[in-house]
Short mmCIF file of C-alpha atoms in Angstrom, two decimals:
data_model
loop_
_atom_site.label_atom_id
_atom_site.label_comp_id
_atom_site.label_asym_id
_atom_site.label_seq_id
_atom_site.Cartn_x
_atom_site.Cartn_y
_atom_site.Cartn_z
CA LEU A 1 9.41 4.14 -18.08
CA ALA A 2 12.83 2.74 -18.24
CA GLU A 3 10.96 -0.45 -16.36
CA LEU A 4 8.57 -0.50 -19.06
CA ILE A 5 11.14 -0.17 -21.82
CA GLN A 6 12.91 -3.27 -20.48
CA GLU A 7 9.66 -4.93 -20.03
CA LEU A 8 9.18 -4.40 -23.84
CA GLY A 9 12.51 -6.16 -24.40
CA ASP A 10 15.11 -3.41 -24.72
CA TYR A 11 17.53 -4.02 -21.84
CA ASP A 12 20.18 -1.60 -23.27
CA PHE A 13 18.26 1.74 -23.91
CA ARG A 14 19.60 4.17 -20.91
CA PRO A 15 17.28 7.14 -21.12
CA ALA A 16 18.48 10.49 -19.98
CA THR A 17 15.29 12.52 -19.81
CA VAL A 18 11.66 11.25 -19.45
CA ASP A 19 10.90 13.02 -22.84
CA GLY A 20 13.56 10.74 -24.26
CA ALA A 21 12.45 7.67 -22.78
CA SER A 22 8.69 8.77 -23.58
CA ARG A 23 9.65 9.14 -27.08
CA HIS A 24 11.54 5.26 -27.14
CA LEU A 25 8.49 3.98 -25.53
CA ALA A 26 6.43 5.40 -28.13
CA ARG A 27 8.67 3.78 -31.20
CA LEU A 28 8.46 0.14 -29.29
CA LEU A 29 4.96 0.57 -29.07
CA ALA A 30 4.15 1.67 -32.87
CA GLU A 31 3.66 -1.61 -34.32
CA LYS A 32 2.72 -3.87 -31.08
CA GLN A 33 -1.05 -4.80 -29.59
CA VAL A 34 -0.57 -3.90 -25.76
CA LEU A 35 -2.90 -3.01 -22.91
CA LEU A 36 -1.21 -0.51 -20.71
CA ILE A 37 -2.43 -0.18 -16.99
CA LEU A 38 -1.33 2.97 -15.03
CA ASP A 39 -2.58 2.39 -11.76
CA ASP A 40 -3.64 5.04 -8.95
CA VAL A 41 -2.78 8.46 -11.10
CA TRP A 42 -3.11 11.22 -9.24
CA GLU A 43 -1.85 14.05 -12.03
CA TYR A 44 -2.12 14.54 -15.59
CA ALA A 45 1.95 15.11 -15.46
CA ASP A 46 2.75 11.88 -14.34
CA ALA A 47 0.44 9.77 -17.35
CA ALA A 48 1.63 11.84 -19.97
CA PRO A 49 4.89 10.41 -20.84
CA PHE A 50 3.22 7.31 -21.34
CA LEU A 51 0.10 8.10 -23.49
CA VAL A 52 2.18 7.44 -26.77
CA ALA A 53 0.75 3.80 -27.35
CA GLY A 54 0.42 3.12 -30.98
CA PRO A 55 -3.04 2.70 -32.80
CA ARG A 56 -3.21 -1.10 -31.88
CA CYS A 57 -3.05 -0.50 -28.22
CA GLN A 58 -4.94 0.81 -25.24
CA VAL A 59 -4.55 2.53 -22.03
CA LEU A 60 -6.34 2.17 -18.92
CA ILE A 61 -5.97 4.49 -16.66
CA THR A 62 -7.04 4.14 -12.51
CA SER A 63 -7.48 7.25 -10.11
CA ARG A 64 -9.47 8.82 -7.63
CA ARG A 65 -10.31 12.35 -9.58
CA ALA A 66 -12.72 11.70 -12.01
CA ARG A 67 -11.16 14.84 -14.12
CA LEU A 68 -8.22 13.62 -14.43
CA LEU A 69 -7.68 13.97 -18.42
CA SER A 70 -10.55 16.46 -18.65
CA ASP A 71 -8.59 19.62 -19.80
CA HIS A 72 -6.35 18.08 -21.91
CA SER A 73 -6.86 16.79 -25.87
CA ARG A 74 -7.70 13.42 -25.23
CA GLN A 75 -11.08 12.47 -24.49
CA PRO A 76 -11.34 9.20 -22.90
CA TYR A 77 -13.89 6.81 -22.20
CA ARG A 78 -14.95 6.99 -18.34
CA TYR A 79 -16.25 4.08 -16.16
CA ARG A 80 -17.03 5.16 -12.36
CA LEU A 81 -16.77 2.55 -9.90
CA ARG A 82 -19.70 2.85 -7.91
CA GLN A 83 -20.20 1.42 -4.25
CA LEU A 84 -20.37 -2.51 -4.19
CA THR A 85 -24.25 -3.45 -4.29
CA GLU A 86 -24.93 -5.80 -1.36
CA ASN A 87 -25.12 -8.61 -3.53
CA GLN A 88 -21.76 -7.80 -4.34
CA SER A 89 -20.65 -7.25 -0.82
CA LEU A 90 -21.83 -10.82 -0.06
CA GLU A 91 -20.32 -12.45 -3.13
CA MET A 92 -16.92 -10.90 -2.16
CA LEU A 93 -17.47 -11.85 1.45
CA ALA A 94 -17.98 -15.47 0.46
CA TRP A 95 -15.19 -15.57 -1.95
CA LEU A 96 -12.98 -13.94 0.88
CA LEU A 97 -14.37 -16.36 3.54
CA ASP A 98 -14.11 -19.32 0.88
CA ARG A 99 -17.53 -20.04 1.23
CA THR A 100 -18.33 -22.80 -1.83
CA ALA A 101 -22.07 -23.58 -0.60
CA ASP A 102 -24.80 -22.45 -2.87
CA PRO A 103 -25.99 -20.21 -0.76
CA PRO A 104 -23.00 -19.42 0.96
CA PHE A 105 -24.49 -17.80 4.14
CA SER A 106 -27.71 -18.68 6.39
CA PRO A 107 -30.35 -16.50 5.86
CA GLN A 108 -29.49 -15.06 9.56
CA GLU A 109 -25.74 -14.98 8.82
CA GLU A 110 -26.72 -13.14 5.37
CA GLU A 111 -28.22 -10.49 7.40
CA GLN A 112 -25.43 -9.95 9.84
CA ALA A 113 -22.87 -10.10 6.73
CA LEU A 114 -25.02 -7.32 5.06
CA ALA A 115 -25.36 -5.01 8.51
CA LEU A 116 -21.02 -5.58 8.37
CA ALA A 117 -20.87 -4.69 5.03
CA ASP A 118 -22.96 -1.78 5.96
CA ALA A 119 -20.90 -0.59 8.69
CA VAL A 120 -17.82 -0.55 6.57
CA GLY A 121 -19.49 1.73 3.36
CA HIS A 122 -19.29 -1.82 1.07
CA LEU A 123 -15.64 -0.83 0.83
CA PRO A 124 -13.54 -3.59 -0.60
CA LEU A 125 -10.56 -3.21 1.24
CA ALA A 126 -12.41 -2.60 4.71
CA LEU A 127 -14.62 -5.64 3.89
CA GLU A 128 -11.07 -7.67 3.07
CA LEU A 129 -9.79 -6.43 6.52
CA ALA A 130 -13.20 -7.28 8.74
CA SER A 131 -13.18 -10.60 7.27
CA ARG A 132 -9.82 -11.62 8.53
CA ARG A 133 -11.28 -11.08 11.63
CA ILE A 134 -14.29 -13.09 10.55
CA ALA A 135 -12.28 -16.01 9.40
CA ASP A 136 -10.26 -16.70 12.42
CA GLY A 137 -12.96 -16.69 14.77
CA SER A 138 -11.49 -13.82 16.77
CA SER A 139 -14.77 -11.79 16.39
CA SER A 140 -18.32 -12.80 15.30
CA TRP A 141 -20.51 -10.89 12.95
CA GLN A 142 -22.30 -8.96 15.31
CA GLU A 143 -18.92 -8.21 17.60
CA MET A 144 -17.15 -7.13 14.55
CA THR A 145 -20.18 -4.81 12.91
CA ALA A 146 -20.24 -3.49 16.59
CA ALA A 147 -16.56 -2.64 17.26
CA LEU A 148 -16.44 -1.25 13.58
CA LYS A 149 -19.37 1.11 14.77
CA SER A 150 -17.53 2.09 17.97
CA GLU A 151 -14.16 2.81 16.08
CA ILE A 152 -16.20 4.92 13.81
CA ALA A 153 -17.86 6.94 16.64
CA GLY A 154 -14.36 7.48 18.25
CA LEU A 155 -12.98 8.72 15.14
CA TYR A 156 -16.15 10.82 13.92
CA ALA A 157 -15.28 14.74 13.95
CA PRO A 158 -17.30 17.24 11.82
CA ALA A 159 -14.46 17.46 9.04
CA THR A 160 -14.98 13.71 7.99
CA VAL A 161 -18.70 14.04 7.39
CA VAL A 162 -19.77 15.43 3.77
CA GLN A 163 -23.53 16.42 4.06
CA GLY A 164 -23.99 14.43 7.11
CA ARG A 165 -22.77 11.48 5.63
CA ILE A 166 -19.69 9.76 7.29
CA THR A 167 -17.23 9.42 4.48
CA GLY A 168 -15.34 6.06 3.09
CA GLN A 169 -12.10 7.32 4.34
CA LEU A 170 -13.16 7.37 7.85
CA ARG A 171 -15.14 3.86 7.36
CA LEU A 172 -12.07 2.85 5.69
CA GLU A 173 -9.57 4.37 8.54
CA ALA A 174 -12.06 2.47 11.37
CA SER A 175 -11.41 -0.59 9.85
CA LEU A 176 -7.77 -0.18 9.80
CA ASN A 177 -7.44 1.04 13.25
CA LEU A 178 -9.60 -2.44 14.36
CA SER A 179 -6.98 -4.38 12.48
CA LEU A 180 -4.31 -2.64 14.43
CA ARG A 181 -5.42 -3.14 17.57
CA HIS A 182 -5.82 -6.73 17.28
CA LEU A 183 -2.34 -6.66 15.54
CA TYR A 184 -0.88 -5.06 18.89
CA GLU A 185 -2.85 -7.45 21.46
CA ASP A 186 -1.44 -10.16 19.44
CA SER A 187 2.15 -9.42 19.35
CA ALA A 188 3.16 -5.40 19.91
CA ASP A 189 6.46 -6.23 18.47
CA ILE A 190 5.02 -7.08 14.92
CA TRP A 191 2.41 -4.20 15.35
CA GLU A 192 5.91 -2.08 15.69
CA PHE A 193 7.26 -3.41 12.91
CA PHE A 194 4.35 -3.12 10.56
CA ILE A 195 4.39 0.77 11.78
CA ARG A 196 7.94 1.17 10.68
CA LEU A 197 6.96 0.17 7.33
CA ALA A 198 5.71 3.62 6.85
CA VAL A 199 9.20 5.05 6.41
CA LEU A 200 8.88 3.63 3.20
CA PRO A 201 8.23 5.60 -0.12
CA GLU A 202 4.84 5.14 -1.63
CA ASP A 203 4.50 1.85 -3.83
CA ALA A 204 7.58 0.82 -3.21
CA ALA A 205 8.13 -3.18 -2.78
CA ILE A 206 10.05 -4.68 -0.01
CA SER A 207 11.11 -8.33 0.60
CA ALA A 208 12.48 -9.97 2.88
CA PRO A 209 16.31 -9.07 2.98
CA ALA A 210 15.42 -5.06 3.25
CA ALA A 211 12.97 -5.80 5.40
CA ALA A 212 15.55 -7.16 7.78
CA ASN A 213 17.83 -4.49 7.56
CA LEU A 214 14.75 -2.16 8.31
CA TRP A 215 13.72 -4.01 11.50
CA HIS A 216 17.07 -5.21 12.52
CA CYS A 217 16.23 -8.82 12.40
CA LEU A 218 17.27 -12.24 10.59
CA THR A 219 16.13 -12.51 6.98
CA TRP A 220 14.15 -15.85 8.00
CA GLN A 221 12.35 -13.57 10.64
CA ALA A 222 11.40 -10.75 7.95
CA ARG A 223 10.09 -13.36 6.04
CA ALA A 224 7.72 -15.18 8.15
CA ILE A 225 6.58 -11.43 9.41
CA LEU A 226 6.23 -10.17 6.07
CA ALA A 227 4.02 -13.28 5.48
CA LEU A 228 1.89 -13.11 8.39
CA LEU A 229 0.91 -9.41 7.58
CA ASP A 230 -0.18 -10.26 3.99
CA ASP A 231 -1.98 -13.18 5.87
CA GLU A 232 -3.80 -10.47 7.82
CA ASN A 233 -4.69 -8.75 4.49
CA LEU A 234 -2.65 -5.50 5.56
CA LEU A 235 -0.19 -5.58 2.96
CA LEU A 236 -0.45 -5.95 -1.18
CA GLU A 237 1.73 -8.84 -2.99
CA ALA A 238 4.12 -7.14 -5.45
CA PRO A 239 6.21 -8.77 -8.33
CA GLN A 240 9.04 -11.05 -6.97
CA LEU A 241 12.52 -9.17 -6.28
CA GLN A 242 15.46 -10.77 -7.45
CA VAL A 243 18.74 -10.74 -4.85
CA ASP A 244 21.60 -12.08 -5.06
CA ASP A 245 19.99 -14.44 -7.48
CA LYS A 246 17.37 -15.41 -5.33
CA SER A 247 13.66 -14.93 -5.79
CA TRP A 248 12.33 -13.18 -2.66
CA PRO A 249 8.22 -12.68 -2.61
CA ALA A 250 7.81 -8.92 -2.29
CA TYR A 251 4.93 -6.82 -0.62
CA LYS A 252 3.95 -3.08 -0.72
CA LEU A 253 1.20 -0.90 0.84
CA HIS A 254 -1.94 0.15 -0.25
CA ASP A 255 -1.57 4.08 -0.18
CA LEU A 256 -4.60 4.54 2.40
CA VAL A 257 -2.65 1.92 4.90
CA HIS A 258 0.57 3.89 4.44
CA ASP A 259 -1.37 7.06 5.23
CA VAL A 260 -2.50 5.61 8.55
CA ILE A 261 0.58 3.72 9.93
CA ARG A 262 2.51 7.01 8.93
CA ARG A 263 0.50 8.51 11.34
CA ARG A 264 1.18 6.15 14.18
CA LEU A 265 4.49 6.47 13.31
CA THR A 266 4.64 9.85 14.53
CA ALA A 267 2.02 9.98 17.07
CA PRO A 268 2.92 9.96 20.87
CA LYS A 269 4.37 7.01 22.71
CA GLU A 270 1.62 7.26 25.25
CA PRO A 271 -2.23 7.41 23.81
CA GLN A 272 -3.82 11.17 24.23
CA ALA A 273 -7.11 9.61 24.63
CA GLU A 274 -9.05 6.40 26.38
CA GLY A 275 -8.55 3.57 23.79
CA GLN A 276 -6.14 5.05 21.14
CA LEU A 277 -3.09 3.21 20.21
CA PRO A 278 0.15 4.48 20.94
CA GLY A 279 2.45 5.81 18.32
CA LEU A 280 6.19 5.41 17.92
CA GLY A 281 6.35 8.85 19.08
CA MET A 282 9.21 9.58 15.93
CA THR A 283 9.25 12.52 13.86
CA TRP A 284 9.78 11.95 9.84
CA ARG A 285 12.99 13.20 9.93
CA GLN A 286 13.96 10.88 12.82
CA ALA A 287 12.58 7.65 11.47
CA ASN A 288 14.49 8.15 8.10
CA GLN A 289 17.85 8.91 9.99
CA GLN A 290 17.23 5.67 11.77
CA LEU A 291 16.91 3.46 8.58
CA LEU A 292 19.93 5.24 7.35
CA ASP A 293 21.78 4.51 10.55
CA ARG A 294 21.00 0.76 10.26
CA TYR A 295 22.20 0.79 6.34
CA CYS A 296 25.14 2.24 7.39
CA GLU A 297 26.33 -0.60 9.56
CA LEU A 298 26.33 -2.44 6.73
CA THR A 299 29.00 -0.73 4.65
CA THR A 300 32.67 -0.94 4.68
CA ASP A 301 34.50 2.30 5.84
CA GLY A 302 30.62 4.39 5.73
CA SER A 303 30.61 4.31 1.99
CA TRP A 304 27.18 3.93 0.43
CA SER A 305 28.78 2.60 -2.46
CA THR A 306 29.55 -0.64 -0.69
CA LEU A 307 25.94 -1.33 0.77
CA PRO A 308 25.04 -5.07 0.13
CA ALA A 309 22.44 -5.09 -2.61
CA ASP A 310 18.50 -6.39 -0.74
CA GLY A 311 16.33 -5.23 -3.66
CA TYR A 312 15.26 -1.90 -2.28
CA ILE A 313 18.11 0.20 -0.68
CA GLN A 314 19.82 0.98 -4.26
CA ASP A 315 16.74 2.70 -5.67
CA ASN A 316 15.77 4.40 -2.43
CA LEU A 317 18.87 5.53 -1.05
CA ALA A 318 18.54 9.11 -1.95
CA TRP A 319 15.24 9.85 -1.19
CA HIS A 320 15.90 8.72 2.38
CA ILE A 321 18.95 11.20 2.58
CA GLU A 322 16.38 13.91 1.15
CA GLN A 323 13.87 12.79 3.76
CA ALA A 324 16.14 12.84 6.66
CA GLY A 325 17.14 16.58 5.99
CA GLN A 326 20.87 15.66 5.01
CA ASP A 327 22.38 17.63 2.05
CA GLU A 328 24.02 16.70 -0.91
CA ALA A 329 27.64 16.77 0.73
CA SER A 330 26.60 14.27 3.22
CA GLU A 331 25.13 12.19 0.71
CA ALA A 332 28.72 12.49 -1.36
CA ALA A 333 30.28 11.76 1.79
CA GLY A 334 28.66 8.55 3.12
CA CYS A 335 27.20 7.62 6.45
#
């Protein structure tokens, strides 16, 4: 709410409560013509403070919960996003692979592309991950489809099947696991750097200065690694972050990607079954404590107030302290 209020031009307002910020937002929007987008909403209570737009405004909410607003006074217009059609999947693959010819695929290649799209359930994120392997030549259409089917079979469990059908969640996890496997085979170090991003809060943005602190590397190295992970379609681009009067490219994790790598973070270092990837063998508390320990090295006399700004830690320090299981006394005393 505070960030949105600033985006609307009021840089001096300091909200003390959510209700106060919501009322102030209503005043700012009363005479404006604005489209307000609330992305990936899970609870009505999270959306409610933003539903104060004026008569010339509209609010667009994206959610995986179709009944998010059903029990409340507002009666929204609903548009359900269905599975991509075969033609839409082909169009997306052509765009991802930069195929500009008409048609973009030969008849044989189109058949192979549709088989791949079917294997991933026509899910956009899964298509994006799969296309990376096709684009770099590391897998053919047939090899990628076969690998996906094998990965899905390895993940198969009754809990992942609804009415006899493999769920989209399972197909997406199989696609992610394949990407992680390729990353691990190319560079175990970069794979580990990526898994360590699981310690970030959901939807948190990170740039090279903060990644360098998290990974214990140089800033230019962190920037190159983030760019590589982005090129692998494993990161989402976020608005640039300002650190010491310099703008840095910023990234965040798709929430489903975040879920998968968090499981890798806490999985055993030795795979429990043939074909499985290793994990980092950390508990959630240990991962957060390690992050705090690395930032503690940057303080003066252990005081958190002396931490240099990196575009991330000042906004998330208290959260990491809580996740590490430290009490308020520890937070006040510093590291």
